[in-house]
PDB file of C-alpha atoms (C1' of nucleotides) in Angstrom:
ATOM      1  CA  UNK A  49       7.995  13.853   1.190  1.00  0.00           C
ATOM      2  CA  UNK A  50       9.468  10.827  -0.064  1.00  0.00           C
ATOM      3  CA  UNK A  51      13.220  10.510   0.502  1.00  0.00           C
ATOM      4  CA  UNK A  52      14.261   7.361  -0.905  1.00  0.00           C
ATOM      5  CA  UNK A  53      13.399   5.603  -4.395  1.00  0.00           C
ATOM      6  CA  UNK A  54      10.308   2.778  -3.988  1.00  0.00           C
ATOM      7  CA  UNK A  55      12.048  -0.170  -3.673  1.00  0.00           C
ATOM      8  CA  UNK A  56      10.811  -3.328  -5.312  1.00  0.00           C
ATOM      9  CA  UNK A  57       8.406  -4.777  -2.262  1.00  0.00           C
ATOM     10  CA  UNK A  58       7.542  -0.973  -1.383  1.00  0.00           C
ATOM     11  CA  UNK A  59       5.481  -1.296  -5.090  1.00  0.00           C
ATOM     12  CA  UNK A  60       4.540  -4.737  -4.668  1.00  0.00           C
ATOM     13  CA  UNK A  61       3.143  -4.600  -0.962  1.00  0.00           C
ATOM     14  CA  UNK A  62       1.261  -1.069  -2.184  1.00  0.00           C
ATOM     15  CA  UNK A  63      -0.003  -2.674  -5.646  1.00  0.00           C
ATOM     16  CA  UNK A  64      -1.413  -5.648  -3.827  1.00  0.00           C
ATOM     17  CA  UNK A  65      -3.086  -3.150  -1.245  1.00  0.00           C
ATOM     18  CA  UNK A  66      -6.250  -2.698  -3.441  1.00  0.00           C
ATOM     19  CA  UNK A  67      -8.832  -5.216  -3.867  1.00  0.00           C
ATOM     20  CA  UNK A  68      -9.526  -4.217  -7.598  1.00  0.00           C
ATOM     21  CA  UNK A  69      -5.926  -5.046  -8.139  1.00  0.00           C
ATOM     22  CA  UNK A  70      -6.185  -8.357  -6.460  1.00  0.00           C
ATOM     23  CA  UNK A  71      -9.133  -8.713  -8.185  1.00  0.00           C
ATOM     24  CA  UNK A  72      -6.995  -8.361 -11.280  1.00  0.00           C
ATOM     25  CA  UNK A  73      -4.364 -10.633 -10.002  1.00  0.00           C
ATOM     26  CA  UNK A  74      -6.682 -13.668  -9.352  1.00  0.00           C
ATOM     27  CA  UNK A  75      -8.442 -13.525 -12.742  1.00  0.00           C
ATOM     28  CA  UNK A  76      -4.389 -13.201 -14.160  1.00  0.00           C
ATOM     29  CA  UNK A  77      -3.005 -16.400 -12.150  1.00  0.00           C
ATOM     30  CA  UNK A  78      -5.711 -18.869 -13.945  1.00  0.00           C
ATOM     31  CA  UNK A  79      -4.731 -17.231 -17.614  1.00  0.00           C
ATOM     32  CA  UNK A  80      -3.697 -14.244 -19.357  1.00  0.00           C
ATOM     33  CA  UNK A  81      -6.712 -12.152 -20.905  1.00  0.00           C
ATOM     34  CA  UNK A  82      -7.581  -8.857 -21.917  1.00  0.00           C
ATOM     35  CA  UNK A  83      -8.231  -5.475 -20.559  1.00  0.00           C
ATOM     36  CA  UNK A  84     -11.511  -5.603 -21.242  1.00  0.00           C
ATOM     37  CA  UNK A  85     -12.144  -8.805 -19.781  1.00  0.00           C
ATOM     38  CA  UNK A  86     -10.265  -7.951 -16.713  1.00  0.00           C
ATOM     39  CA  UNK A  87     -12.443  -4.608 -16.593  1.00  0.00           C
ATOM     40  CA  UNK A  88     -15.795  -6.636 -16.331  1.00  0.00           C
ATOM     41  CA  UNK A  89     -16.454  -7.799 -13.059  1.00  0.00           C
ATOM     42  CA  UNK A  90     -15.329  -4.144 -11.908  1.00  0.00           C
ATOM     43  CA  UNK A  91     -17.819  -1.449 -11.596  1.00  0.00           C
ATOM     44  CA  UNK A  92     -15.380   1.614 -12.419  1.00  0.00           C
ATOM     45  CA  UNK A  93     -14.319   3.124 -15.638  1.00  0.00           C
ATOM     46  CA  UNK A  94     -11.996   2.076 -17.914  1.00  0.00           C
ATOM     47  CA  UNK A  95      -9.469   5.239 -17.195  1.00  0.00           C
ATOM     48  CA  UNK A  96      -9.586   3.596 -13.683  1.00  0.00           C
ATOM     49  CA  UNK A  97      -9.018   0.124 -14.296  1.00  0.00           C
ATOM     50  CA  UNK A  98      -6.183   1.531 -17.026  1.00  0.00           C
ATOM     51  CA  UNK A  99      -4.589   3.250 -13.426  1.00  0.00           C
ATOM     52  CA  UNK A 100      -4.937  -0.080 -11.809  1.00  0.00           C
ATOM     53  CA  UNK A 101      -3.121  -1.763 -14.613  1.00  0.00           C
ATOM     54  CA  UNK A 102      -0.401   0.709 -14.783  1.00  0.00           C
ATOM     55  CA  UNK A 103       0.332   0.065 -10.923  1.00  0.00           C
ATOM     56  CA  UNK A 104       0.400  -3.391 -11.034  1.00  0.00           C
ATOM     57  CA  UNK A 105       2.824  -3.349 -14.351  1.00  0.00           C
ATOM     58  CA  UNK A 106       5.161  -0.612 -12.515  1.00  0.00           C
ATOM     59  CA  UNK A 107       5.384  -3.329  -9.312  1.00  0.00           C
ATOM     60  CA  UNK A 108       6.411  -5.867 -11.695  1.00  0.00           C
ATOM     61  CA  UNK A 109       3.509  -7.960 -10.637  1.00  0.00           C
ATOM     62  CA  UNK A 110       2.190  -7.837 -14.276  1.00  0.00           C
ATOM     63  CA  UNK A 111       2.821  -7.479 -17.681  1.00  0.00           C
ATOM     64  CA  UNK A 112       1.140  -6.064 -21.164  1.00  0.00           C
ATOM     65  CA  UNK A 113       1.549  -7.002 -24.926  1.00  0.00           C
ATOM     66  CA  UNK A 114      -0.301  -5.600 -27.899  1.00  0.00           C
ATOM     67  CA  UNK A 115      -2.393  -7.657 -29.605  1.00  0.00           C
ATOM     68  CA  UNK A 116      -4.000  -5.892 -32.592  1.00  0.00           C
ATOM     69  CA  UNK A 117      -6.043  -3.221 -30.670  1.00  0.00           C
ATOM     70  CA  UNK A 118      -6.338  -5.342 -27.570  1.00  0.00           C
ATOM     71  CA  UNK A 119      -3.329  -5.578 -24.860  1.00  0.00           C
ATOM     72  CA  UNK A 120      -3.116  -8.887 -23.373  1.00  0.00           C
ATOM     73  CA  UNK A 121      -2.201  -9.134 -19.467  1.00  0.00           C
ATOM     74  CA  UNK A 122      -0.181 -11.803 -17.831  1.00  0.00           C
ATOM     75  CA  UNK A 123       1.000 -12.020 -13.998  1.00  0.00           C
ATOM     76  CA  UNK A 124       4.429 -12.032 -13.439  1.00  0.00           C
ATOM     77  CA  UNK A 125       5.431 -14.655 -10.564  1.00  0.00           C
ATOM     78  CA  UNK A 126       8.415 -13.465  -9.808  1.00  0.00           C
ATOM     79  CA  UNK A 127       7.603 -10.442  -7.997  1.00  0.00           C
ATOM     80  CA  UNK A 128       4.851 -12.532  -6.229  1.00  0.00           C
ATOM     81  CA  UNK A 129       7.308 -14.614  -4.867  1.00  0.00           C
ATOM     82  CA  UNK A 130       9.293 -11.990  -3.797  1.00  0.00           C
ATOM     83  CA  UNK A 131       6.474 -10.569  -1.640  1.00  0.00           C
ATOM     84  CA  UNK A 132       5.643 -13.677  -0.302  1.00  0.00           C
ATOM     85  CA  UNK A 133       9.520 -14.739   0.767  1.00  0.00           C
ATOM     86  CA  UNK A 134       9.169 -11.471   2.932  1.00  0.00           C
ATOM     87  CA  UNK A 135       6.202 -12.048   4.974  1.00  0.00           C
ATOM     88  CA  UNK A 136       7.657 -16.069   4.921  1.00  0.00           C
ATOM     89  CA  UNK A 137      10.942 -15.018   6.202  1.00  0.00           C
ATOM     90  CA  UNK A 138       9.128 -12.430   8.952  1.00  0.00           C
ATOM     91  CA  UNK A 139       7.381 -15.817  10.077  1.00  0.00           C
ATOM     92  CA  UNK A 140      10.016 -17.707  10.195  1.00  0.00           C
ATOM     93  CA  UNK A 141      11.711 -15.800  12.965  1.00  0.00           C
ATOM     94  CA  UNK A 142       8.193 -15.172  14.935  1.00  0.00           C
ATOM     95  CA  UNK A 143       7.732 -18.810  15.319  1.00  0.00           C
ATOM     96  CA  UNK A 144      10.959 -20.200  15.658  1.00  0.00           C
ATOM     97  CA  UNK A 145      11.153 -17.448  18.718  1.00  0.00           C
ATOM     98  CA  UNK A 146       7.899 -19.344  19.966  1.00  0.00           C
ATOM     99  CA  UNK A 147       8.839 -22.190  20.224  1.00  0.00           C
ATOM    100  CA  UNK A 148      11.858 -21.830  21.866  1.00  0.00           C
ATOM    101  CA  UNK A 149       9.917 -20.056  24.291  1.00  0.00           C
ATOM    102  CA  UNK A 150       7.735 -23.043  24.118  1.00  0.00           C
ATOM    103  CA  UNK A 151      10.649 -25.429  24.578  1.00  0.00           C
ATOM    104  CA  UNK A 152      12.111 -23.145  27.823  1.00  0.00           C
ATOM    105  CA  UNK A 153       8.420 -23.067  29.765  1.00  0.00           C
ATOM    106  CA  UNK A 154       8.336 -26.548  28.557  1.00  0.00           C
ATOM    107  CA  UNK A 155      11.705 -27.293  30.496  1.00  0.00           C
ATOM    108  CA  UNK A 156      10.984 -24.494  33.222  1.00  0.00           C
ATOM    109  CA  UNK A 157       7.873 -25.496  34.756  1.00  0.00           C
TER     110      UNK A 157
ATOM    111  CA  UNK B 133     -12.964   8.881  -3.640  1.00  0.00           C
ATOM    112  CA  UNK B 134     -13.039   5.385  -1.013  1.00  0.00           C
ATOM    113  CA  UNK B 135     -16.160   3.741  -2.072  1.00  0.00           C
ATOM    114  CA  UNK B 136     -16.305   0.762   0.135  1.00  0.00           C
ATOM    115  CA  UNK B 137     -14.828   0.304   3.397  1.00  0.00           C
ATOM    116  CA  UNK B 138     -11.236  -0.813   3.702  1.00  0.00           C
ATOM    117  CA  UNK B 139     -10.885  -4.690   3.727  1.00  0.00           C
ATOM    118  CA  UNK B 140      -7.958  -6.037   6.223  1.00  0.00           C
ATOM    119  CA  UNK B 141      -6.138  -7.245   3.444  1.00  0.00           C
ATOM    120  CA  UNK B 142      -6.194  -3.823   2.234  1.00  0.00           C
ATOM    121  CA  UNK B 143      -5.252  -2.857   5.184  1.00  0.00           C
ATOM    122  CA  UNK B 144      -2.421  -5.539   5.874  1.00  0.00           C
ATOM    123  CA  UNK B 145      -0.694  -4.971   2.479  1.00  0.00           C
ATOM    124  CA  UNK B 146      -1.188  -1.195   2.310  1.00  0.00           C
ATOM    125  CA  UNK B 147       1.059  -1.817   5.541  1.00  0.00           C
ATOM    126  CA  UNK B 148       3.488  -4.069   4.473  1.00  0.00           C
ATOM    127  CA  UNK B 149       4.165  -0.976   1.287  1.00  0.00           C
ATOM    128  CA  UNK B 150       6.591   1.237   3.500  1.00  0.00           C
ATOM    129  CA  UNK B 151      10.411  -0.225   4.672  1.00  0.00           C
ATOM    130  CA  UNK B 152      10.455   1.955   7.614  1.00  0.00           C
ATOM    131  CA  UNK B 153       7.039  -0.251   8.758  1.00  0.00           C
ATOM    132  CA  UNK B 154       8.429  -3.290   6.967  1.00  0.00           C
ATOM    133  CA  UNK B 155      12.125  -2.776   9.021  1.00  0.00           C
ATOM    134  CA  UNK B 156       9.518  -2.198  12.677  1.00  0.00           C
ATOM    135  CA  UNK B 157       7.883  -5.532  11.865  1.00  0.00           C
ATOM    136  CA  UNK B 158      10.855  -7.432  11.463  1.00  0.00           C
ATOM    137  CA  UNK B 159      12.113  -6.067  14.912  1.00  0.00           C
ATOM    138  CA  UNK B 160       9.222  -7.309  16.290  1.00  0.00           C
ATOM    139  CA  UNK B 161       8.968 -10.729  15.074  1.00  0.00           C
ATOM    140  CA  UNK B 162      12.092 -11.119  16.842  1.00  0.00           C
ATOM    141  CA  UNK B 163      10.632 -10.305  20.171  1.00  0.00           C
ATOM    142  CA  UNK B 164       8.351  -7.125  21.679  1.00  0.00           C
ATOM    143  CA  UNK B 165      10.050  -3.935  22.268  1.00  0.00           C
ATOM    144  CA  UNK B 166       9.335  -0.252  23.090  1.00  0.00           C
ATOM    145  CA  UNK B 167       8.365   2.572  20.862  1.00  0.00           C
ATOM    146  CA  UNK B 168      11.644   4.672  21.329  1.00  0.00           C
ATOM    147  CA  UNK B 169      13.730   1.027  20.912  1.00  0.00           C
ATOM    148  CA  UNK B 170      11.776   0.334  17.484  1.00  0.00           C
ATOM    149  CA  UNK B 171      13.054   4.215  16.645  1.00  0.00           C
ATOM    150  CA  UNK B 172      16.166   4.026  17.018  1.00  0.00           C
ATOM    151  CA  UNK B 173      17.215   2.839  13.604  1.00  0.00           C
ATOM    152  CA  UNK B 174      15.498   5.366  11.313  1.00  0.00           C
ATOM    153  CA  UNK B 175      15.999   8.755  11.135  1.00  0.00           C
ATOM    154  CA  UNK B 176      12.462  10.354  11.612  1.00  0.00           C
ATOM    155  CA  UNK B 177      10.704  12.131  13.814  1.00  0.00           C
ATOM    156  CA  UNK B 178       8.802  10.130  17.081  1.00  0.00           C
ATOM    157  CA  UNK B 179       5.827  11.456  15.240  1.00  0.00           C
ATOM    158  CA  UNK B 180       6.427   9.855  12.227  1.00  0.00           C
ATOM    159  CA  UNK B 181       7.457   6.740  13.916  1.00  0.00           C
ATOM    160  CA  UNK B 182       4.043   7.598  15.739  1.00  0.00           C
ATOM    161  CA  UNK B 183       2.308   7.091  12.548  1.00  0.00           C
ATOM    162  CA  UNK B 184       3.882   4.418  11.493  1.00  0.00           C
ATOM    163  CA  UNK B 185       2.639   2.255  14.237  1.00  0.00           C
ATOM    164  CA  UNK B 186      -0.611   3.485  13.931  1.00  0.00           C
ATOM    165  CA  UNK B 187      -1.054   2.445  10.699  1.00  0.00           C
ATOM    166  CA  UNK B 188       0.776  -1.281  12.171  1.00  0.00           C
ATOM    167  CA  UNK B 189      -2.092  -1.270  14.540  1.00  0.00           C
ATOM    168  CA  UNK B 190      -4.684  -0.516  12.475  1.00  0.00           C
ATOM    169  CA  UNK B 191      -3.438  -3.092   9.652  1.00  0.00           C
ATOM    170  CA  UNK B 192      -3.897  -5.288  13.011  1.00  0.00           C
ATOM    171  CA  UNK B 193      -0.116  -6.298  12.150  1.00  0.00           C
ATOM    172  CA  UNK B 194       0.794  -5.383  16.045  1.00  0.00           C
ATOM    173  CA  UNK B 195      -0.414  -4.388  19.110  1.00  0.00           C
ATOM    174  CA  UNK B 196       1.027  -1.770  21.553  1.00  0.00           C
ATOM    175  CA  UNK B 197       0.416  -1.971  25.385  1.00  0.00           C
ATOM    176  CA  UNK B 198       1.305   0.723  28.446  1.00  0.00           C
ATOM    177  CA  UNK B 199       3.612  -0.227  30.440  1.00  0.00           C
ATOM    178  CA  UNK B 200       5.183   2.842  32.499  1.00  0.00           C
ATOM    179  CA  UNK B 201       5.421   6.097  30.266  1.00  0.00           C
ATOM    180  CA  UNK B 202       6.408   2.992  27.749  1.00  0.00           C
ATOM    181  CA  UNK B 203       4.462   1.191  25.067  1.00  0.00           C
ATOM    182  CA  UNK B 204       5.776  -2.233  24.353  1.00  0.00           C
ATOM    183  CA  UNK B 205       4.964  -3.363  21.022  1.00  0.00           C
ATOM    184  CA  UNK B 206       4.179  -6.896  19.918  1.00  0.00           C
ATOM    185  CA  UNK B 207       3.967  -8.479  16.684  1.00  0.00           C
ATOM    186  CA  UNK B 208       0.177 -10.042  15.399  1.00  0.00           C
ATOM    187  CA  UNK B 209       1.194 -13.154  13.644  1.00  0.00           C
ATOM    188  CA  UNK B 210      -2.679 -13.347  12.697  1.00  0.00           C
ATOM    189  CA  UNK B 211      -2.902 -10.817   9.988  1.00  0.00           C
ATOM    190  CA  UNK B 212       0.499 -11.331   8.726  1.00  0.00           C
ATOM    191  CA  UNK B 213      -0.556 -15.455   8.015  1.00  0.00           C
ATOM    192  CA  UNK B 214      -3.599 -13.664   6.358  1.00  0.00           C
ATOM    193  CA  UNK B 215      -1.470 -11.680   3.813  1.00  0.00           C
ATOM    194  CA  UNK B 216       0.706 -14.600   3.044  1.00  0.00           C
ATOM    195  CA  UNK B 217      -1.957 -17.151   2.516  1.00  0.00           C
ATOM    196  CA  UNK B 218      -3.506 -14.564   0.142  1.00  0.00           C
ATOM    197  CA  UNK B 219      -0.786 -14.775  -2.084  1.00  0.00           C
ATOM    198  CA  UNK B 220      -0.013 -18.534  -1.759  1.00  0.00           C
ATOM    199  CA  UNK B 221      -3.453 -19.126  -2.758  1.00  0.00           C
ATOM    200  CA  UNK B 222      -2.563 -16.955  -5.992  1.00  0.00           C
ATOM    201  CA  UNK B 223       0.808 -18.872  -6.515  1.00  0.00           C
ATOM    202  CA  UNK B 224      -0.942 -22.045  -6.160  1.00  0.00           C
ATOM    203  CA  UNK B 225      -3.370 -21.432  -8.928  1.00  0.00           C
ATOM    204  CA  UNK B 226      -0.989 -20.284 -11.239  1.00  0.00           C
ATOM    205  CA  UNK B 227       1.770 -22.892 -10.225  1.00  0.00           C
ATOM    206  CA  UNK B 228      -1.183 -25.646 -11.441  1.00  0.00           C
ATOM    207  CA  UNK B 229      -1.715 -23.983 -14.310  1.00  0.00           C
ATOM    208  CA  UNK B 230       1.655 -23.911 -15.308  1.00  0.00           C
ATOM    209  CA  UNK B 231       1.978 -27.487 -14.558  1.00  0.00           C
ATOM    210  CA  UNK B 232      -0.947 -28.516 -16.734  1.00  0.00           C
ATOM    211  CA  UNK B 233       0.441 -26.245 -19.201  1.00  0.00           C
ATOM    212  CA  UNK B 234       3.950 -28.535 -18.944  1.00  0.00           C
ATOM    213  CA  UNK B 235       2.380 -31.936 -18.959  1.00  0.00           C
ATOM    214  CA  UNK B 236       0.275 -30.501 -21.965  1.00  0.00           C
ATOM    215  CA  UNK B 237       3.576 -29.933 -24.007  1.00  0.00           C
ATOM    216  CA  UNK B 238       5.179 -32.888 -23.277  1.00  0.00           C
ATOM    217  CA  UNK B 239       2.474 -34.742 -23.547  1.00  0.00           C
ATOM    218  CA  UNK B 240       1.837 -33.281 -27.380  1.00  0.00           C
ATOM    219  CA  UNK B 241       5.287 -32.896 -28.562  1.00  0.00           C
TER     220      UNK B 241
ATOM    221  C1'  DA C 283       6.061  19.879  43.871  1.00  0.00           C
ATOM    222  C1'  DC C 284       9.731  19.878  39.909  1.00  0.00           C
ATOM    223  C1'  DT C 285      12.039  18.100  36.111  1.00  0.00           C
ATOM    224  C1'  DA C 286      13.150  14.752  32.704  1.00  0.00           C
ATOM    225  C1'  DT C 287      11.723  11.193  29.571  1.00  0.00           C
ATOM    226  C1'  DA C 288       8.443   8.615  26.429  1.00  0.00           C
ATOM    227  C1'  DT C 289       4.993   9.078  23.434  1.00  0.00           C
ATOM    228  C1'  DT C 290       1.111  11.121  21.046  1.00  0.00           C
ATOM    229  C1'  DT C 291      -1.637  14.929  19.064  1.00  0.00           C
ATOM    230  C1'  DA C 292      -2.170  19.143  16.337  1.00  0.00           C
ATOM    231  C1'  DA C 293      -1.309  21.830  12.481  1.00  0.00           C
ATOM    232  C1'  DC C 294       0.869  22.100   8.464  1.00  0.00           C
ATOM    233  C1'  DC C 295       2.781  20.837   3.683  1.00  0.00           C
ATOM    234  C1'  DA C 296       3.886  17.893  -0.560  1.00  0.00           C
ATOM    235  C1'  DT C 297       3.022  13.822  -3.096  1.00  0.00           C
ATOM    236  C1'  DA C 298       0.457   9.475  -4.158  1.00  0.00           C
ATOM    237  C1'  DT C 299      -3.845   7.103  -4.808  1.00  0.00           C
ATOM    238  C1'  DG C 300      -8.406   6.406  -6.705  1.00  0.00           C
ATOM    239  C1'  DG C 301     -12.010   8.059  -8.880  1.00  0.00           C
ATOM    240  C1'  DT C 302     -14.468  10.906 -12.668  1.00  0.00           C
ATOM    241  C1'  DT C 303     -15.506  12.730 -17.730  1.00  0.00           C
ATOM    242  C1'  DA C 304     -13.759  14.204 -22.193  1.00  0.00           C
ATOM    243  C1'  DA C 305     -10.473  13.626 -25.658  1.00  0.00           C
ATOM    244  C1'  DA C 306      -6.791  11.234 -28.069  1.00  0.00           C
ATOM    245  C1'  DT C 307      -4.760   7.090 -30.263  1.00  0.00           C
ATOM    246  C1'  DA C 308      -4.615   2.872 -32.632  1.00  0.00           C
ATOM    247  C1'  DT C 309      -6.417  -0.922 -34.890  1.00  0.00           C
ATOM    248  C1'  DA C 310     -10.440  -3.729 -36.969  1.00  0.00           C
ATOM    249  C1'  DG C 311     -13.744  -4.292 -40.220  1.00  0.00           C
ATOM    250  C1'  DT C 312     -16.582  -2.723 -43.867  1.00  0.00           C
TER     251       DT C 312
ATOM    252  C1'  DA D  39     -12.101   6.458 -46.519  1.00  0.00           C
ATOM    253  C1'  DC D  40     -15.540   5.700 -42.507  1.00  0.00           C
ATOM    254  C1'  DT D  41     -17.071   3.919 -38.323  1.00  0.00           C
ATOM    255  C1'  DA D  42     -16.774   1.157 -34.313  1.00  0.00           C
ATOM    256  C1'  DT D  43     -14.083  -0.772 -30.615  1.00  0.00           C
ATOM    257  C1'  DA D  44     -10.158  -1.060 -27.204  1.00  0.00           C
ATOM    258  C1'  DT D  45      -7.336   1.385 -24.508  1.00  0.00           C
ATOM    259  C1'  DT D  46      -4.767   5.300 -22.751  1.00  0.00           C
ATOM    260  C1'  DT D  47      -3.963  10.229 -21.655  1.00  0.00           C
ATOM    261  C1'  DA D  48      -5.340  14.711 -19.814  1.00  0.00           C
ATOM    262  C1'  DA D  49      -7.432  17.485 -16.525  1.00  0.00           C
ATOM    263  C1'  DC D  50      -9.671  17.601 -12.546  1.00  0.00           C
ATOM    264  C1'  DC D  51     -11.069  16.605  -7.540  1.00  0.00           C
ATOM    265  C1'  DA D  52     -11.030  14.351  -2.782  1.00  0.00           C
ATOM    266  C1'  DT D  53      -8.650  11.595   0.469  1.00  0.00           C
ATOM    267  C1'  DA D  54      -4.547   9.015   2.230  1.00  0.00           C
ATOM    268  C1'  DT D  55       0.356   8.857   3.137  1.00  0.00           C
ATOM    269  C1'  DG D  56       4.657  10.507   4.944  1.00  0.00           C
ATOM    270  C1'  DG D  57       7.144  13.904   6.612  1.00  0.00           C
ATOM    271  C1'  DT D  58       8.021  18.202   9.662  1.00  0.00           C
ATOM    272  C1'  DT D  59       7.965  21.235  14.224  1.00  0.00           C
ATOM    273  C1'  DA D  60       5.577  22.673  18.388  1.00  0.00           C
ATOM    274  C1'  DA D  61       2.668  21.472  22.025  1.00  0.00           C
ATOM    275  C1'  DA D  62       0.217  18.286  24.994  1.00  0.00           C
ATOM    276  C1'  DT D  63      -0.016  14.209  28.040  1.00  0.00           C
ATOM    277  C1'  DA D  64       1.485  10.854  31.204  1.00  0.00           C
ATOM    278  C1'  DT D  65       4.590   8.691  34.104  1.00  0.00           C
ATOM    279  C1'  DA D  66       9.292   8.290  36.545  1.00  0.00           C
ATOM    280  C1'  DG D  67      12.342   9.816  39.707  1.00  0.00           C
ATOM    281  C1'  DT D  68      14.089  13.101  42.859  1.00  0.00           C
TER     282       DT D  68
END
DNA sequence: ACTATATTTAACCATATGGTTAAATATAGT
DNA sequence: ACTATATTTAACCATATGGTTAAATATAGT
């Protein structure tokens, strides 16, 4: 039972959680490209990678155009970032509370 | 249908999706604390909070350790460097690309 | 030994995820 | 208009997640 609405790194943190969708992610950060072309190194069906796709757009970590019949993919960096700052900020506290501890055993001997 | 065992960035990230696990982390990274302490701000069940540090542990994200009729839980900086170098690797590939992008464009006005 | 406290395990339920195949949709190309 | 290609939607199934309450387990404290 989920009580509250996703929030933003709820989506991102769960999108990035599969390594098709990583997959996905790598092959976007060196260039925008194609379904199909994203679908390729993947052994699972095109409904499947289609799911994958649809995750990644609803975290924001992605988006789609049309192009003719095609749909063209790009990463969106923003969201990245966002995901990133967290786990930055979480280790940001965890070491500056090391090395003060450093500092007092250092001073405490 | 899981196909292939879950990877620990799988693992890590699939983790990191939930603010109930995200709000125990940050706890943590500013020093170790007990189960019921880590509790106290949300309003679910020990069980669920039960879970939710299972899932922590698993992810390898924290430890927990006895101490009394107490478990003390402890952040795992390890795993949590893991998930963020993931997506700075990511970052940095698409930060070069934009770059080369930019210098292109200025370079052919 | 008895009782209270901390935590986990068991059993249950609803929803989300991750896959499949078959069918639908939309455009390309003749 | 016809056919092929790209992609999504629908319907289905199994497992994972996220919650609950009730019971079990382990230690603390008298």
């Amino acid at each position: 039972m989920v009580k509250y609405s996703r929030y933003r790194l709820d989506l991102a943190f769960g999108a990035l959680a599969h390594p098709i969708r990583r997959g996905i992610l790598a092959r976007l950060a060196s260039g925008e490209t194609t379904v199909a072309e994203l679908a390729r190194p993947h052994k699972v069906s095109a409904p499947a990678i289609s799911k994958h796709l649809r995750i990644l757009e609803q975290a924001g970590l992605m988006s789609r155009r049309k192009r003719g019949r095609e749909r063209v993919c790009r990463i969106e960096a923003e969201r990245m970032k966002e995901a990133q700052g967290w786990i930055e900020g979480q280790r940001a506290l965890w070491n500056r509370r090391l090395d003060a501890l450093e500092k007092y055993l250092k001073e405490n001997p």
